[in-house]
Coordinates of C-alpha atoms in Angstrom, one line a residue:
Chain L
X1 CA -89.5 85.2 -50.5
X2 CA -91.3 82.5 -48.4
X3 CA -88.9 79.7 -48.3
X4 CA -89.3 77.0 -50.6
X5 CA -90.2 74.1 -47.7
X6 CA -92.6 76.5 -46.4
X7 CA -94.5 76.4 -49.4
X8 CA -94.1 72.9 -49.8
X9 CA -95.5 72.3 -46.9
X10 CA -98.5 74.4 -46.9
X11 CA -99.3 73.0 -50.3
X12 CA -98.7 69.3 -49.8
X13 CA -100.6 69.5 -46.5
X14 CA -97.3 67.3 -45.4
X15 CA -95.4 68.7 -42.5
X16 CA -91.6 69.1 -42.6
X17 CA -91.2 66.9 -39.6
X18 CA -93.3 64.1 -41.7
X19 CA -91.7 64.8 -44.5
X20 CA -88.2 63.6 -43.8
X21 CA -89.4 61.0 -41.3
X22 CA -87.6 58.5 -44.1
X23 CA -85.0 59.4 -42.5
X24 CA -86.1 57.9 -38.8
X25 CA -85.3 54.6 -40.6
X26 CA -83.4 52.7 -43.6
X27 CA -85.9 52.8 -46.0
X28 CA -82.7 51.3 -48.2
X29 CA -81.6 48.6 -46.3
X30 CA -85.5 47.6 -45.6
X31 CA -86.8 47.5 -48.6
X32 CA -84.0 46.7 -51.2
X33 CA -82.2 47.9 -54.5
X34 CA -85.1 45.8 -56.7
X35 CA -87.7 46.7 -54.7
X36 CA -86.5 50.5 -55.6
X37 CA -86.2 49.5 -59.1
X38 CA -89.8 47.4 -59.4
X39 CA -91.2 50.8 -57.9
X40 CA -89.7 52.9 -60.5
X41 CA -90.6 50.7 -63.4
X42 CA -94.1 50.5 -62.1
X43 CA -94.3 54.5 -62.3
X44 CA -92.9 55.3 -65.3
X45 CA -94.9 52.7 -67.2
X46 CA -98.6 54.3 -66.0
X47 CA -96.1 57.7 -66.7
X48 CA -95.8 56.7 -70.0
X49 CA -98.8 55.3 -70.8
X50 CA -101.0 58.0 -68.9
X51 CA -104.3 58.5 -71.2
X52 CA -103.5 62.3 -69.9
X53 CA -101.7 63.8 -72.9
X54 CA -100.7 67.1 -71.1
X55 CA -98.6 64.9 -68.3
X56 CA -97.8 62.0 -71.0
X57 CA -96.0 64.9 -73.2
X58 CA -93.9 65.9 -70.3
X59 CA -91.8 63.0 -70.4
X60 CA -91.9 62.6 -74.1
X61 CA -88.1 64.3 -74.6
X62 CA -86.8 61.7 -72.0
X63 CA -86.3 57.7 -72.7
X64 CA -88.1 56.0 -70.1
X65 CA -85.2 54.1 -69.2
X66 CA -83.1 56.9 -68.1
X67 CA -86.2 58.6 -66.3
X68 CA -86.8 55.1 -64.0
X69 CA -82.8 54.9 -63.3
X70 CA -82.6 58.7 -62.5
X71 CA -85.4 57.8 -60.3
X72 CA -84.6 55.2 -58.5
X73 CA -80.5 55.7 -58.0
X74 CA -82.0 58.8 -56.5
X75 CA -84.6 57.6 -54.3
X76 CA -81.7 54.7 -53.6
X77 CA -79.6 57.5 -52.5
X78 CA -82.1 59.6 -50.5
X79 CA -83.3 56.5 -48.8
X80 CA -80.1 54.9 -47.0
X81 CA -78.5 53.4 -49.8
X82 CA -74.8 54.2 -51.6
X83 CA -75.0 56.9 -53.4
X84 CA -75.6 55.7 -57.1
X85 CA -76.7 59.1 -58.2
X86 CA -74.1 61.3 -57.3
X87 CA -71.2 58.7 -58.3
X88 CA -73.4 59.0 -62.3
X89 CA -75.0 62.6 -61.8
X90 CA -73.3 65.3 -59.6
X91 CA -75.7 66.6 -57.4
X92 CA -79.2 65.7 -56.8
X93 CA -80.0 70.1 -57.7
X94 CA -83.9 68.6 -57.6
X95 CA -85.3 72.3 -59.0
X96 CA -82.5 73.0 -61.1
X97 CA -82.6 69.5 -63.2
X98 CA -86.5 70.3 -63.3
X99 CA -86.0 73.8 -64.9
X100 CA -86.7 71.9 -68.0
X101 CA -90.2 70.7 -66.9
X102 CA -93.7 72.5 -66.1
X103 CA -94.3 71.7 -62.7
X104 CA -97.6 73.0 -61.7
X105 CA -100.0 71.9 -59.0
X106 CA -101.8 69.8 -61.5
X107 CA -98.8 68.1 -62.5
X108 CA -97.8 67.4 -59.0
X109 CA -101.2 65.9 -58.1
X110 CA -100.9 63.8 -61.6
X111 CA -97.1 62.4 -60.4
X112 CA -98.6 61.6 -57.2
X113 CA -101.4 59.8 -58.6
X114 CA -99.7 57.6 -60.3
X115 CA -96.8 57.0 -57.3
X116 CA -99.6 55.8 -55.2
X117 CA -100.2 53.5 -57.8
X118 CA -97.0 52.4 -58.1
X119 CA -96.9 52.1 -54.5
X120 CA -100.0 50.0 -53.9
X121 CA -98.9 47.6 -56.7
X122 CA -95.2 47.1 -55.8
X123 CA -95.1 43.7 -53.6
X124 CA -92.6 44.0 -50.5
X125 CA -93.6 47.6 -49.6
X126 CA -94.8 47.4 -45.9
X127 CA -97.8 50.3 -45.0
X128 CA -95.2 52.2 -42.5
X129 CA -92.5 52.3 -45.1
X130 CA -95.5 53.2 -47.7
X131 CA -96.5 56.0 -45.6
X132 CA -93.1 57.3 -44.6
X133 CA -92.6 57.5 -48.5
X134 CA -95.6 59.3 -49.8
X135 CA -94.9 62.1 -47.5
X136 CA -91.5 62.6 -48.9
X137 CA -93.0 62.3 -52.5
X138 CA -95.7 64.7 -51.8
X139 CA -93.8 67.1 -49.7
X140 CA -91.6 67.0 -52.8
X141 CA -93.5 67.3 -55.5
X142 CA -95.1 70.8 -54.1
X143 CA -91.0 72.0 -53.0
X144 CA -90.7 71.4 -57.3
X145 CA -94.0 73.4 -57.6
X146 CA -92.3 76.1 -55.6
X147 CA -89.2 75.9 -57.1
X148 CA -91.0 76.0 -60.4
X149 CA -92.9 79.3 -59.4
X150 CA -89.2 80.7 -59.9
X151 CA -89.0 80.8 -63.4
X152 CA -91.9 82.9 -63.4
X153 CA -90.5 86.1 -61.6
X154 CA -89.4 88.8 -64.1
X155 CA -85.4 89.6 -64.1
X156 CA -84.4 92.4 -62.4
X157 CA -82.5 94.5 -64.8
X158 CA -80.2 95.4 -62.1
X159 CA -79.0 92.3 -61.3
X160 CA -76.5 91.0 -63.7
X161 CA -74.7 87.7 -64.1
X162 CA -71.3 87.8 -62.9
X163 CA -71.9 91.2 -61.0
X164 CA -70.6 92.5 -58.0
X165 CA -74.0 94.0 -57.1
X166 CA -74.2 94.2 -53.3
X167 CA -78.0 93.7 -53.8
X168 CA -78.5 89.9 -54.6
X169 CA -80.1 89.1 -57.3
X170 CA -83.8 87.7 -56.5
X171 CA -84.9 85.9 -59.2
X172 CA -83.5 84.6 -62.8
Chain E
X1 CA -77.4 71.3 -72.8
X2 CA -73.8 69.8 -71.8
X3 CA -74.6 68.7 -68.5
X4 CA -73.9 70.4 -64.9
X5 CA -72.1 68.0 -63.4
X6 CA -69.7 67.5 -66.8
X7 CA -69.1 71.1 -67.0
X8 CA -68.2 71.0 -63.2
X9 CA -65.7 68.3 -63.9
X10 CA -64.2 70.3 -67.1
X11 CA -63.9 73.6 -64.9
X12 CA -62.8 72.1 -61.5
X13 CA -60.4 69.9 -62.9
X14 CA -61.9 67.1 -60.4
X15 CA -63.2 64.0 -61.7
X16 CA -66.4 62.9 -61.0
X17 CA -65.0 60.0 -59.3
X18 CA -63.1 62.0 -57.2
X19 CA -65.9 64.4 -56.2
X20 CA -67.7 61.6 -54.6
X21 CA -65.1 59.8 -52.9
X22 CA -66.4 61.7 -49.8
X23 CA -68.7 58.2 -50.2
X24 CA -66.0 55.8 -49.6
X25 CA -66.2 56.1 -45.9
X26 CA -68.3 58.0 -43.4
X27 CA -66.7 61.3 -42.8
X28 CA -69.1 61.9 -40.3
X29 CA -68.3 59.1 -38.1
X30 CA -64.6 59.6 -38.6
X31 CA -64.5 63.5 -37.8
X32 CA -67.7 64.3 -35.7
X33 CA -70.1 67.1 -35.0
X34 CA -67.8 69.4 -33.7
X35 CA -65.1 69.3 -36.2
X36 CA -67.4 70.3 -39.0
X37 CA -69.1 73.0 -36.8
X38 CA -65.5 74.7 -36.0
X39 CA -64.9 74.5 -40.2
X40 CA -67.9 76.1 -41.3
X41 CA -66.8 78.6 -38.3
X42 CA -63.6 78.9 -39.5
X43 CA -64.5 79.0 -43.1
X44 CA -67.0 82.0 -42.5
X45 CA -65.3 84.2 -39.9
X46 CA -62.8 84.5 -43.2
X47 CA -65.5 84.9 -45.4
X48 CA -67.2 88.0 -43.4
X49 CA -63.7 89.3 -42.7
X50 CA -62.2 89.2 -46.5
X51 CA -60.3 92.0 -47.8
X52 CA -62.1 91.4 -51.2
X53 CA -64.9 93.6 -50.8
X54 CA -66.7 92.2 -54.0
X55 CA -66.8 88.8 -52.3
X56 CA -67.6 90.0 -49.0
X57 CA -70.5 91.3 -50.2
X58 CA -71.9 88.6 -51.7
X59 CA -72.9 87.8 -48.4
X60 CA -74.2 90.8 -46.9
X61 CA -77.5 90.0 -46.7
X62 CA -76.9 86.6 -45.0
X63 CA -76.7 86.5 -40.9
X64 CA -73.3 85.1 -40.3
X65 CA -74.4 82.7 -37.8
X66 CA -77.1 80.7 -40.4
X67 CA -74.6 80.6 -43.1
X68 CA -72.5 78.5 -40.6
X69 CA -75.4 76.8 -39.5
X70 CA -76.6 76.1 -42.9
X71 CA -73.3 75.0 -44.1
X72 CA -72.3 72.6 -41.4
X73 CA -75.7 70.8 -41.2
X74 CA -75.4 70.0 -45.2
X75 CA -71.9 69.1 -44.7
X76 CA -73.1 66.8 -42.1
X77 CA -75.7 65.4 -44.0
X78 CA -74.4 64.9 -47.2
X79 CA -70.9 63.2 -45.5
X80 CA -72.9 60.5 -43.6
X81 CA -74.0 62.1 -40.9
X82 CA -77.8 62.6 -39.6
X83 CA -79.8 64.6 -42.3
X84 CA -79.9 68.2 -39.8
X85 CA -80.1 69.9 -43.1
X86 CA -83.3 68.8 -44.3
X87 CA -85.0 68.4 -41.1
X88 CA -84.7 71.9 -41.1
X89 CA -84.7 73.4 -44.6
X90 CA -86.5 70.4 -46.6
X91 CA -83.8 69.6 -50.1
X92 CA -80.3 71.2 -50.5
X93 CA -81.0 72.1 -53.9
X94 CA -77.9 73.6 -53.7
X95 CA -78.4 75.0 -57.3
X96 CA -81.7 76.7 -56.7
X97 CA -80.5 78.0 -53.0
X98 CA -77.4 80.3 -54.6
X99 CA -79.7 81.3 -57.3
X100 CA -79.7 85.2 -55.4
X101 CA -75.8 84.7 -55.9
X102 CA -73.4 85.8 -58.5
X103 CA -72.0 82.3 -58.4
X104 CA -68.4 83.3 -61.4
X105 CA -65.4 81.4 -61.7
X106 CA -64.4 84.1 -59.6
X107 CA -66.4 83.5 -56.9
X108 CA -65.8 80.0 -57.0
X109 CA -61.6 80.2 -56.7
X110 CA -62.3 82.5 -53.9
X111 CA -64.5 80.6 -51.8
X112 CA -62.2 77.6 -52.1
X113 CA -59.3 79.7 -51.3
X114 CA -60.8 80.6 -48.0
X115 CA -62.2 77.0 -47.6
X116 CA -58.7 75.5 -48.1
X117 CA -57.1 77.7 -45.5
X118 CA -60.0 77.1 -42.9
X119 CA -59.4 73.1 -43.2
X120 CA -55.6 73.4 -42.9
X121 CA -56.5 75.3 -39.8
X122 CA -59.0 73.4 -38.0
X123 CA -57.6 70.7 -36.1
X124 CA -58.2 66.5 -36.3
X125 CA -58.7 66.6 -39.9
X126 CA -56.2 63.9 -41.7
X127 CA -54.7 64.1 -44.7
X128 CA -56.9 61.8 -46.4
X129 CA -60.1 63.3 -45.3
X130 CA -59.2 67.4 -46.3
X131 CA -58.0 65.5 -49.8
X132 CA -61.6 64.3 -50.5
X133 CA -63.3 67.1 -48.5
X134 CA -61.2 69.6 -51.3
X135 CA -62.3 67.5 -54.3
X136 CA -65.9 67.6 -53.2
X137 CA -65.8 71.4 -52.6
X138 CA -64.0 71.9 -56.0
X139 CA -66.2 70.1 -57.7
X140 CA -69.3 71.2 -56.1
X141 CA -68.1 75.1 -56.9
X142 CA -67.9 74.5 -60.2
X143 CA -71.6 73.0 -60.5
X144 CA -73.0 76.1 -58.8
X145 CA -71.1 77.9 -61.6
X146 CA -72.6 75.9 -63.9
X147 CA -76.1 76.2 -62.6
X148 CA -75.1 80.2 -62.3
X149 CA -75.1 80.2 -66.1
X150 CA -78.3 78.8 -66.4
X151 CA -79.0 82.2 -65.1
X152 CA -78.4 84.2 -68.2
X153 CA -80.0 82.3 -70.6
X154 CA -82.8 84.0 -72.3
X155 CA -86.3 83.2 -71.4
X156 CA -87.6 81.7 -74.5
X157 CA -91.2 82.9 -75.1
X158 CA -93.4 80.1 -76.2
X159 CA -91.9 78.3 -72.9
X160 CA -94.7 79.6 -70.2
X161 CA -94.9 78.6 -66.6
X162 CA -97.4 76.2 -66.6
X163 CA -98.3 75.6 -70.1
X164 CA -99.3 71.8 -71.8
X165 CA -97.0 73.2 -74.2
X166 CA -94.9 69.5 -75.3
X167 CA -91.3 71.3 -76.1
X168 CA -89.2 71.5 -72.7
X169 CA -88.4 74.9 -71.2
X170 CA -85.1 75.3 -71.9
X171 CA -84.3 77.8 -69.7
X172 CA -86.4 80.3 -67.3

């Protein structure tokens, strides 16, 4: 299969490079835990409140309070800082913990959307540190799409779980 | 669902606490490039070379020379070190990524056999660091189980890819 950051990248329009150019700096020690958590707040409450029903119902199994701390102990994490989602979570497993959610290209643009928002609203956020950040976001949000794209492959009949198949097993 | 990194704790027998002590310091700093290179070296020249033909062939579709390269850069990256992994490859997703694997209980004590014997074998690691490094390994092979046995759920069918639909996917 075409890997999943190739995809992203063709899809975001975001180049792998540009991507993970939060990592050229400390996004972390710039910018601040509350910063992080004013950010996070911000999106989930146009999240929440989206007068887009499809996107809205997404969410609606999750209490917004445990989506903007997943969020932002993540992006805390990713970004320079201590690692406050492993130390609650385990792994990050981004497509894995998103098995449970639709992730189309719609619903990528729609997340995006409303981060920009979230970004142009949340004081403290300088434009190179803005910048840096929506190219993660939407180079992620189209990896998710990808990783999404997964669940949709049929299952081999030949591949079982827990066998000692030589061939691997290309989809589940 | 119970959650991954729960059932990794119940399986591995490893606290999450004790996972993520890798966080406590900078492994990175304290071991350097090389050391984790010559691990992941070590660690696959077993691997390739095991007796147990039903492991070894787990990996017979993987180039010997990436799967050290792939291992060492997340090692790297996740233990403090410069992010080599996703400059590269974009997330670990570490779940999604051994999704073509038959990731068993099996599978799991037999990597971390091999993975025990390569740190006792590669030089300049203390006592301290192979303690954490083996808690993080356990651990971390026992969420891939668990995100193996997302494998064989069934695919429910009112959960299609890319539907509005508001009940979660609970499996795929």
């Amino acid at each position: 299969m075409q890997a999943l950051q190739a995809k992203a990248s063709e899809w975001s329009g975001v180049k792998q490079d540009d991507a993970f150019a939060i990592d050229d700096t400390n996004l972390f020690q710039k910018l601040g835990l509350q910063t992080f958590i004013y950010l996070s707040t911000n999106f989930y409450s146009r999240v929440y409140d989206d007068e887009e029903e499809w996107f809205r119902s997404i969410f609606a199994n999750s209490k917004k309070e445990d989506a903007i701390q997943n969020q932002y102990e993540f992006f805390v994490q990713r970004m320079g800082g201590p690692s406050l989602y492993s130390q609650r979570r385990g792994h990050p497993a981004l497509i894995a913990r998103h098995r449970p959610f639709p992730v189309t290209h719609q619903a990528a643009e729609r997340w995006l959307h409303h981060m920009q928002q979230a970004l142009d609203s949340t004081q403290d956020i300088d434009a190179d540190s803005k910048v840096r950040m929506m190219n993660f976001f939407r180079h992620t949000a189209f990896f998710l799409v990808a990783g999404d794209e997964l669940k949709s492959q049929n299952q081999q009949p030949s591949c079982k779980h827990g066998s000692s198949n030589q061939l691997p097993c290309k989809n589940f």
